[in-house]
Short mmCIF file of C-alpha atoms and ligand atoms in Angstrom, two decimals:
data_model
loop_
_atom_site.label_atom_id
_atom_site.label_comp_id
_atom_site.label_asym_id
_atom_site.label_seq_id
_atom_site.Cartn_x
_atom_site.Cartn_y
_atom_site.Cartn_z
CA UNK A 16 -1.22 8.50 4.80
CA UNK A 17 -2.66 9.15 1.37
CA UNK A 18 -2.33 12.91 1.01
CA UNK A 19 0.87 14.83 1.49
CA UNK A 20 2.20 18.11 0.24
CA UNK A 21 5.74 18.11 -1.03
CA UNK A 22 7.45 20.23 -3.64
CA UNK A 23 4.17 22.19 -3.89
CA UNK A 24 2.46 19.19 -5.41
CA UNK A 25 -0.41 17.48 -3.59
CA UNK A 26 -0.50 13.71 -3.78
CA UNK A 27 -3.79 11.89 -3.79
CA UNK A 28 -3.51 8.14 -4.17
CA UNK A 29 -5.60 6.54 -6.89
CA UNK A 30 -7.79 3.65 -5.76
CA UNK A 31 -9.96 3.54 -8.86
CA UNK A 32 -9.13 0.56 -11.08
CA UNK A 33 -10.52 2.38 -14.14
CA UNK A 34 -7.90 5.12 -13.70
CA UNK A 35 -4.87 2.86 -13.48
CA UNK A 36 -4.05 3.37 -17.14
CA UNK A 37 -2.68 1.07 -19.81
CA UNK A 38 0.84 -0.27 -19.80
CA UNK A 39 3.01 -2.92 -21.39
CA UNK A 40 5.44 -4.82 -19.21
CA UNK A 41 9.02 -5.38 -20.33
CA UNK A 42 9.72 -9.02 -21.18
CA UNK A 43 12.26 -10.54 -18.76
CA UNK A 44 13.51 -12.73 -21.60
CA UNK A 45 14.36 -9.82 -23.87
CA UNK A 46 17.65 -8.18 -22.96
CA UNK A 47 18.39 -5.45 -25.46
CA UNK A 48 18.70 -7.26 -28.77
CA UNK A 49 19.16 -10.62 -27.06
CA UNK A 50 16.25 -13.04 -26.70
CA UNK A 51 16.71 -15.64 -23.97
CA UNK A 52 15.37 -19.12 -24.66
CA UNK A 53 17.21 -21.43 -22.30
CA UNK A 54 17.99 -21.65 -18.62
CA UNK A 55 21.73 -21.54 -19.36
CA UNK A 56 21.32 -18.28 -21.30
CA UNK A 57 19.21 -16.81 -18.51
CA UNK A 58 21.81 -17.70 -15.90
CA UNK A 59 24.63 -16.32 -17.99
CA UNK A 60 22.81 -13.05 -18.66
CA UNK A 61 20.67 -12.35 -15.56
CA UNK A 62 23.28 -9.78 -14.55
CA UNK A 63 21.83 -7.58 -17.29
CA UNK A 64 18.73 -7.03 -15.13
CA UNK A 65 20.63 -6.88 -11.84
CA UNK A 66 22.80 -4.12 -13.29
CA UNK A 67 19.73 -2.17 -14.45
CA UNK A 68 18.10 -2.40 -11.02
CA UNK A 69 21.42 -1.34 -9.47
CA UNK A 70 21.94 1.63 -11.80
CA UNK A 71 18.33 2.89 -11.79
CA UNK A 72 16.83 2.00 -8.44
CA UNK A 73 18.55 0.22 -5.54
CA UNK A 74 22.15 1.26 -6.17
CA UNK A 75 25.22 -0.97 -6.27
CA UNK A 76 26.01 -3.63 -3.70
CA UNK A 77 29.61 -3.85 -2.51
CA UNK A 78 31.59 -6.64 -4.15
CA UNK A 79 34.36 -6.57 -1.57
CA UNK A 80 34.20 -9.05 1.28
CA UNK A 81 35.10 -7.60 4.68
CA UNK A 82 36.57 -9.25 7.70
CA UNK A 83 33.51 -10.14 9.75
CA UNK A 84 34.02 -11.18 13.38
CA UNK A 85 31.06 -13.02 14.88
CA UNK A 86 31.07 -13.27 18.68
CA UNK A 87 28.60 -15.27 20.73
CA UNK A 88 27.34 -12.99 23.52
CA UNK A 89 24.86 -15.24 25.29
CA UNK A 90 23.06 -18.52 24.91
CA UNK A 91 20.10 -19.93 26.83
CA UNK A 92 17.10 -22.22 26.63
CA UNK A 93 13.75 -20.59 26.08
CA UNK A 94 10.14 -21.72 25.62
CA UNK A 95 10.51 -24.36 28.34
CA UNK A 96 13.49 -25.95 26.61
CA UNK A 97 11.88 -26.16 23.16
CA UNK A 98 14.39 -23.66 21.75
CA UNK A 99 17.89 -22.29 22.21
CA UNK A 100 18.28 -18.55 21.89
CA UNK A 101 21.73 -17.17 21.07
CA UNK A 102 22.73 -13.55 20.78
CA UNK A 103 25.57 -12.80 18.39
CA UNK A 104 27.53 -9.64 17.77
CA UNK A 105 28.84 -9.16 14.23
CA UNK A 106 31.72 -6.71 13.91
CA UNK A 107 32.95 -5.21 10.65
CA UNK A 108 36.46 -3.78 10.79
CA UNK A 109 35.78 -2.36 14.28
CA UNK A 110 33.60 0.28 12.58
CA UNK A 111 30.11 -1.24 12.55
CA UNK A 112 28.48 -3.69 14.92
CA UNK A 113 25.17 -5.48 14.55
CA UNK A 114 23.37 -7.63 17.12
CA UNK A 115 21.69 -10.79 15.85
CA UNK A 116 19.18 -12.99 17.68
CA UNK A 117 19.20 -16.66 16.65
CA UNK A 118 16.42 -18.90 17.97
CA UNK A 119 16.62 -22.58 17.00
CA UNK A 120 14.43 -25.58 17.81
CA UNK A 121 16.15 -27.93 20.29
CA UNK A 122 14.60 -30.97 18.65
CA UNK A 123 16.12 -30.40 15.19
CA UNK A 124 19.78 -31.17 14.42
CA UNK A 125 20.06 -28.86 11.40
CA UNK A 126 17.11 -26.54 11.27
CA UNK A 127 15.67 -24.64 8.33
CA UNK A 128 15.38 -20.97 9.33
CA UNK A 129 13.47 -17.80 8.57
CA UNK A 130 15.87 -14.84 8.34
CA UNK A 131 14.62 -11.27 8.32
CA UNK A 132 15.27 -7.77 9.62
CA UNK A 133 13.07 -6.07 12.19
CA UNK A 134 11.96 -2.42 12.26
CA UNK A 135 12.24 -1.39 15.89
CA UNK A 136 14.88 -3.46 17.65
CA UNK A 137 15.40 -7.11 18.54
CA UNK A 138 13.72 -6.55 21.92
CA UNK A 139 10.39 -6.07 20.14
CA UNK A 140 10.21 -9.70 18.99
CA UNK A 141 9.92 -11.22 22.47
CA UNK A 142 9.64 -10.24 26.13
CA UNK A 143 12.86 -12.14 26.98
CA UNK A 144 14.94 -9.75 29.12
CA UNK A 145 18.28 -11.07 27.88
CA UNK A 146 17.76 -9.57 24.43
CA UNK A 147 19.69 -6.29 24.40
CA UNK A 148 17.56 -3.14 24.07
CA UNK A 149 18.22 -1.49 20.70
CA UNK A 150 19.48 2.04 21.27
CA UNK A 151 19.62 3.56 17.78
CA UNK A 152 16.87 5.28 15.80
CA UNK A 153 13.87 3.03 15.19
CA UNK A 154 11.01 3.22 12.70
CA UNK A 155 8.47 3.21 15.58
CA UNK A 156 7.41 6.35 17.42
CA UNK A 157 4.31 5.43 19.39
CA UNK A 158 4.55 6.38 23.06
CA UNK A 159 5.05 5.01 25.63
CA UNK A 160 7.00 2.14 23.98
CA UNK A 161 8.95 4.48 21.69
CA UNK A 162 9.74 8.13 22.33
CA UNK A 163 11.43 10.34 19.73
CA UNK A 164 12.15 7.21 17.69
CA UNK A 165 14.04 5.59 20.58
CA UNK A 166 12.96 2.28 22.14
CA UNK A 167 11.76 2.38 25.74
CA UNK A 168 11.86 -0.58 28.18
CA UNK A 169 8.15 -1.23 27.60
CA UNK A 170 8.88 -2.03 23.93
CA UNK A 171 9.91 -5.58 24.83
CA UNK A 172 7.71 -7.97 22.91
CA UNK A 173 5.49 -5.33 21.29
CA UNK A 174 5.98 -6.94 17.87
CA UNK A 175 5.86 -10.57 19.04
CA UNK A 176 2.81 -11.18 16.84
CA UNK A 177 4.93 -10.31 13.79
CA UNK A 178 7.41 -13.08 14.62
CA UNK A 179 5.23 -15.94 15.96
CA UNK A 180 8.34 -17.50 17.45
CA UNK A 181 6.67 -20.39 19.27
CA UNK A 182 4.69 -21.38 16.18
CA UNK A 183 7.86 -21.29 14.08
CA UNK A 184 9.80 -23.35 16.64
CA UNK A 185 6.98 -25.90 17.04
CA UNK A 186 7.06 -26.38 13.25
CA UNK A 187 10.78 -27.24 13.44
CA UNK A 188 12.06 -23.96 12.02
CA UNK A 189 14.39 -21.42 13.55
CA UNK A 190 14.24 -17.65 13.35
CA UNK A 191 17.06 -15.11 12.92
CA UNK A 192 16.77 -11.37 13.07
CA UNK A 193 18.60 -8.07 13.52
CA UNK A 194 17.40 -4.48 13.54
CA UNK A 195 17.57 -2.77 10.14
CA UNK A 196 18.96 0.31 11.96
CA UNK A 197 22.17 -1.56 12.79
CA UNK A 198 23.01 -1.28 9.08
CA UNK A 199 21.30 2.01 8.34
CA UNK A 200 18.86 4.03 10.40
CA UNK A 201 15.71 4.67 8.39
CA UNK A 202 15.82 8.42 7.80
CA UNK A 203 17.37 10.73 5.24
CA UNK A 204 20.58 11.18 7.27
CA UNK A 205 20.76 7.57 8.42
CA UNK A 206 23.53 6.77 5.96
CA UNK A 207 25.94 9.06 7.81
CA UNK A 208 26.05 6.71 10.75
CA UNK A 209 25.56 3.41 8.94
CA UNK A 210 27.46 0.98 6.76
CA UNK A 211 27.38 3.23 3.69
CA UNK A 212 29.55 5.83 5.43
CA UNK A 213 31.45 3.93 8.09
CA UNK A 214 32.50 1.16 5.73
CA UNK A 215 32.83 3.33 2.61
CA UNK A 216 36.60 2.98 2.30
CA UNK A 217 36.67 -0.65 3.45
CA UNK A 218 34.00 -1.60 0.91
CA UNK A 219 35.28 0.70 -1.83
CA UNK A 220 31.87 2.25 -2.43
CA UNK A 221 30.78 5.85 -1.88
CA UNK A 222 27.59 6.38 0.18
CA UNK A 223 25.76 7.86 -2.82
CA UNK A 224 26.54 4.84 -4.98
CA UNK A 225 24.07 2.77 -2.98
CA UNK A 226 20.95 3.19 -0.87
CA UNK A 227 19.25 2.28 2.40
CA UNK A 228 17.62 -0.65 0.58
CA UNK A 229 21.09 -1.74 -0.47
CA UNK A 230 22.46 -1.36 3.06
CA UNK A 231 19.65 -3.52 4.45
CA UNK A 232 20.08 -6.13 1.72
CA UNK A 233 23.82 -6.17 2.43
CA UNK A 234 23.01 -6.68 6.12
CA UNK A 235 20.78 -9.64 5.27
CA UNK A 236 23.66 -11.26 3.39
CA UNK A 237 26.02 -10.69 6.32
CA UNK A 238 23.52 -12.35 8.65
CA UNK A 239 23.48 -15.15 6.08
CA UNK A 240 27.28 -15.38 6.45
CA UNK A 241 26.79 -15.83 10.18
CA UNK A 242 24.02 -18.41 9.65
CA UNK A 243 26.29 -20.42 7.33
CA UNK A 244 28.68 -20.87 10.24
CA UNK A 245 26.19 -22.01 12.85
CA UNK A 246 26.28 -25.81 13.09
CA UNK A 247 22.61 -26.23 14.02
CA UNK A 248 21.38 -24.38 10.93
CA UNK A 249 20.82 -26.09 7.58
CA UNK A 250 22.80 -23.74 5.29
CA UNK A 251 20.70 -24.79 2.31
CA UNK A 252 17.39 -23.94 3.94
CA UNK A 253 17.59 -20.28 4.83
CA UNK A 254 14.43 -18.40 3.84
CA UNK A 255 14.79 -14.62 3.63
CA UNK A 256 11.64 -12.68 4.45
CA UNK A 257 10.55 -9.14 5.11
CA UNK A 258 7.50 -7.02 5.72
CA UNK A 259 6.83 -3.84 3.77
CA UNK A 260 10.00 -1.74 3.33
CA UNK A 261 11.96 -4.69 4.70
CA UNK A 262 10.22 -6.92 2.17
CA UNK A 263 11.63 -4.71 -0.58
CA UNK A 264 15.08 -5.20 0.97
CA UNK A 265 14.53 -8.98 1.25
CA UNK A 266 13.69 -9.18 -2.47
CA UNK A 267 16.79 -7.19 -3.43
CA UNK A 268 18.90 -9.42 -1.15
CA UNK A 269 17.37 -12.57 -2.64
CA UNK A 270 17.97 -11.40 -6.21
CA UNK A 271 21.66 -10.75 -5.51
CA UNK A 272 22.48 -13.51 -3.05
CA UNK A 273 21.48 -16.90 -4.39
CA UNK A 274 22.35 -18.63 -1.13
CA UNK A 275 18.87 -17.68 0.09
CA UNK A 276 16.88 -20.82 -0.62
CA UNK A 277 13.47 -19.12 -0.72
CA UNK A 278 12.10 -15.59 -0.52
CA UNK A 279 9.00 -14.17 1.16
CA UNK A 280 7.66 -10.72 0.38
CA UNK A 281 5.00 -9.64 2.87
CA UNK A 282 3.13 -6.59 1.61
CA UNK A 283 6.30 -5.08 0.13
CA UNK A 284 4.24 -2.88 -2.21
CA UNK A 285 5.74 -0.06 -4.29
CA UNK A 286 9.44 -0.63 -4.90
CA UNK A 287 8.91 -4.25 -3.82
CA UNK A 288 6.52 -6.76 -5.38
CA UNK A 289 4.00 -4.27 -6.80
CA UNK A 290 4.24 -3.16 -10.43
CA UNK A 291 5.45 0.46 -10.65
CA UNK A 292 3.57 0.96 -13.92
CA UNK A 293 0.25 0.54 -12.13
CA UNK A 294 -0.81 3.90 -10.77
CA UNK A 295 -2.65 2.62 -7.71
CA UNK A 296 -1.90 3.42 -4.06
CA UNK A 297 1.71 4.46 -3.52
CA UNK A 298 3.62 5.61 -6.61
CA UNK A 299 7.23 6.28 -7.53
CA UNK A 300 6.63 9.99 -6.97
CA UNK A 301 5.22 9.47 -3.50
CA UNK A 302 7.75 6.89 -2.30
CA UNK A 303 10.78 8.83 -3.53
CA UNK A 304 9.49 12.02 -1.90
CA UNK A 305 8.71 10.37 1.44
CA UNK A 306 11.81 8.17 1.55
CA UNK A 307 14.53 9.73 -0.62
CA UNK A 308 17.19 7.53 0.97
CA UNK A 309 15.59 4.22 -0.04
CA UNK A 310 16.42 4.48 -3.75
CA UNK A 311 18.81 6.29 -6.06
CA UNK A 312 17.76 9.84 -7.10
CA UNK A 313 17.58 8.47 -10.63
CA UNK A 314 14.59 6.31 -9.70
CA UNK A 315 12.62 9.45 -8.78
CA UNK A 316 13.02 10.72 -12.35
CA UNK A 317 10.68 7.93 -13.49
CA UNK A 318 7.67 9.38 -11.67
CA UNK A 319 4.95 10.18 -14.19
CA UNK A 320 6.92 8.29 -16.84
CA UNK A 321 6.82 4.83 -15.28
CA UNK A 322 6.38 3.28 -18.74
CA UNK A 323 9.92 4.32 -19.61
CA UNK A 324 11.50 2.30 -16.80
CA UNK A 325 13.64 -0.38 -18.45
CA UNK A 326 12.21 -2.97 -16.02
CA UNK A 327 9.31 -3.45 -13.65
CA UNK A 328 9.07 -5.35 -10.40
CA UNK A 329 8.03 -8.65 -12.01
CA UNK A 330 11.60 -8.81 -13.30
CA UNK A 331 13.01 -8.39 -9.80
CA UNK A 332 10.79 -11.32 -8.78
CA UNK A 333 11.98 -13.28 -11.84
CA UNK A 334 15.55 -12.85 -10.62
CA UNK A 335 14.61 -15.07 -7.67
CA UNK A 336 14.21 -18.04 -10.05
CA UNK A 337 14.19 -20.98 -9.78
CA UNK A 338 13.71 -20.73 -6.02
CA UNK A 339 10.43 -20.89 -4.09
CA UNK A 340 8.85 -17.45 -3.68
CA UNK A 341 5.83 -16.35 -1.63
CA UNK A 342 4.24 -12.94 -2.24
CA UNK A 343 1.50 -11.89 0.16
CA UNK A 344 -0.88 -8.92 0.24
CA UNK A 345 -3.57 -7.71 2.62
CA UNK A 346 -6.97 -6.40 1.59
CA UNK A 347 -6.79 -3.60 4.15
CA UNK A 348 -3.48 -2.50 2.64
CA UNK A 349 -4.56 -1.03 -0.70
CA UNK A 350 -1.65 1.42 -0.42
CA UNK A 351 0.62 -1.54 -1.36
CA UNK A 352 -1.53 -2.31 -4.43
CA UNK A 353 -2.44 -5.98 -3.87
CA UNK A 354 -3.45 -6.41 -7.50
CA UNK A 355 -0.10 -5.03 -8.67
CA UNK A 356 1.62 -7.54 -6.37
CA UNK A 357 -0.49 -10.39 -7.73
CA UNK A 358 0.12 -9.45 -11.37
CA UNK A 359 3.89 -9.26 -10.98
CA UNK A 360 3.87 -12.64 -9.22
CA UNK A 361 1.85 -14.12 -12.07
CA UNK A 362 4.40 -12.78 -14.57
CA UNK A 363 7.26 -14.72 -12.95
CA UNK A 364 6.51 -18.01 -14.61
CA UNK A 365 8.06 -17.02 -17.91
CA UNK A 366 11.51 -17.40 -16.40
CA UNK A 367 10.55 -20.36 -14.20
CA UNK A 368 9.36 -22.14 -17.35
CA UNK A 369 12.99 -22.17 -18.56
CA UNK A 370 13.62 -24.48 -15.62
CA UNK A 371 10.55 -26.58 -16.38
CA UNK A 372 8.92 -25.12 -13.29
CA UNK A 373 5.36 -23.88 -12.94
CA UNK A 374 4.12 -20.52 -11.76
CA UNK A 375 0.65 -19.38 -10.81
CA UNK A 376 -0.72 -20.13 -14.27
CA UNK A 377 -3.21 -17.97 -16.05
CA UNK A 378 -5.44 -17.40 -13.03
CA UNK A 379 -7.33 -14.35 -11.83
CA UNK A 380 -6.69 -12.80 -8.47
CA UNK A 381 -7.86 -15.19 -5.72
CA UNK A 382 -10.42 -14.32 -3.05
CA UNK A 383 -9.47 -13.45 0.51
CA UNK A 384 -7.56 -16.05 2.54
CA UNK A 385 -7.21 -18.44 -0.41
CA UNK A 386 -3.50 -19.03 -1.08
CA UNK A 387 -2.74 -20.05 -4.66
CA UNK A 388 0.27 -21.68 -6.34
CA UNK A 389 2.94 -24.07 -5.17
CA UNK A 390 6.57 -23.17 -5.84
CA UNK A 391 5.41 -19.61 -6.50
CA UNK A 392 2.64 -18.69 -4.08
CA UNK A 393 0.40 -15.75 -3.48
CA UNK A 394 -2.28 -14.81 -1.02
CA UNK A 395 -4.35 -11.82 -0.14
CA UNK A 396 -5.74 -12.04 3.35
CA UNK A 397 -8.31 -9.97 5.15
CA UNK A 398 -7.03 -7.36 7.59
CA UNK A 399 -4.55 -4.54 7.68
CA UNK A 400 -0.92 -3.84 6.71
CA UNK A 401 0.94 -6.22 9.02
CA UNK A 402 2.51 -9.67 9.19
CA UNK A 403 0.36 -11.84 11.39
CA UNK A 404 -0.38 -15.37 12.52
CA UNK A 405 -2.29 -16.21 9.35
CA UNK A 406 0.68 -15.12 7.21
CA UNK A 407 3.09 -17.20 9.29
CA UNK A 408 0.89 -20.30 9.05
CA UNK A 409 1.14 -20.01 5.26
CA UNK A 410 4.91 -19.36 5.30
CA UNK A 411 5.56 -22.38 7.53
CA UNK A 412 3.48 -24.61 5.25
CA UNK A 413 5.32 -23.16 2.24
CA UNK A 414 8.73 -23.74 3.87
CA UNK A 415 7.85 -27.34 4.74
CA UNK A 416 6.52 -28.16 1.28
CA UNK A 417 9.05 -26.36 -0.88
CA UNK A 418 12.37 -26.84 0.92
CA UNK A 419 12.56 -30.59 0.93
C1 GTR B 519 4.98 3.21 4.13
C2 GTR B 519 5.59 3.22 2.76
C3 GTR B 519 5.50 1.85 2.15
C4 GTR B 519 5.92 0.76 3.10
C5 GTR B 519 5.51 1.04 4.54
C6 GTR B 519 6.20 0.18 5.61
O1 GTR B 519 4.98 4.47 4.72
O2 GTR B 519 4.92 4.16 1.98
O3 GTR B 519 6.25 1.79 0.95
O4 GTR B 519 7.28 0.55 3.02
O5 GTR B 519 5.72 2.35 4.90
O6 GTR B 519 7.39 -0.10 5.54
O7 GTR B 519 5.49 -0.19 6.57
#
């Protein structure tokens, strides 16, 4: 994963802290000649940063609201009656459909929920046979469960550990998910068959004006629209989360859509929570060469001149203020630059301070499996690039403590 050849240039990831190089981070409170000192000024002007991220990195998000028809396809009890699982179909102008799985605890009248996209189809989150098999391109390609990037029947439940549904339900939370590929398949030509093309005229945005990250973030907000209309969900307690590339999308969704009450970035790395100015693990050059569809071409022009970017990822995190935010890394995932994720999380408190809220404080990076912070939290756990039971235990605790 660390060495590729592209455009005749070999890429070797740096994992040597002494070679990271010096950098100065842009101040989230300095917007051109304007210096922000109050929460009211921040709220009035935060669009300055959103516009810069939109014009340099993630692309625009459509402003137009489409007619969205949500149809309940099936509903049943699962987990011995502890939860109700509903399958919904969202339809946009008859041109795009997305299938959403909603699992809510029976014992809670209005449940807080975790909302996130999945990589390889809804059927991967549980072995329940009533979940429709996803039939578009998926990010997985390991036989026999996936062949030529298409899900096979044996893929049911293969990612159950990443969802921990019973643990979430037992804690009184619900879970909502859809496949990212329902909005845009994750490859360079995915946009041709996804929302960026099919809804281009309806949304008034050309495909090249936005990105796969934008399409996924847009999808998260549309699932939020659905969630807002489900009686048994507490509309004020929807936590958006995502792992890795989908963590990047969750952060972009959370920055733009303030209905998300809290945001979780699980190992989102480069283009997510990690500072781009730190040359460690994945870099702008590498990510824009491997995944040209994730960001605008303009973002790629900042490779080898990261210091000239008008922002860095701590400002994307700051745009989540004043909401609860959890950023998590894994020691076995140096590619995502855990230290870069920690440092950007630590930088958030400047903006939170405008609200009288605390951040991580002036602490050093914690040891393994030692979560730090309260409203803004961070952990680095042992183990590989993944979202696992340990992560979920922390997210549930975080949700319980911060959304009350
Ligand atoms: C990697 C990519 C990372 C991260 C990861 C994932 O190949 O370089 O930025 O997004 O995929 O999504 O698992």
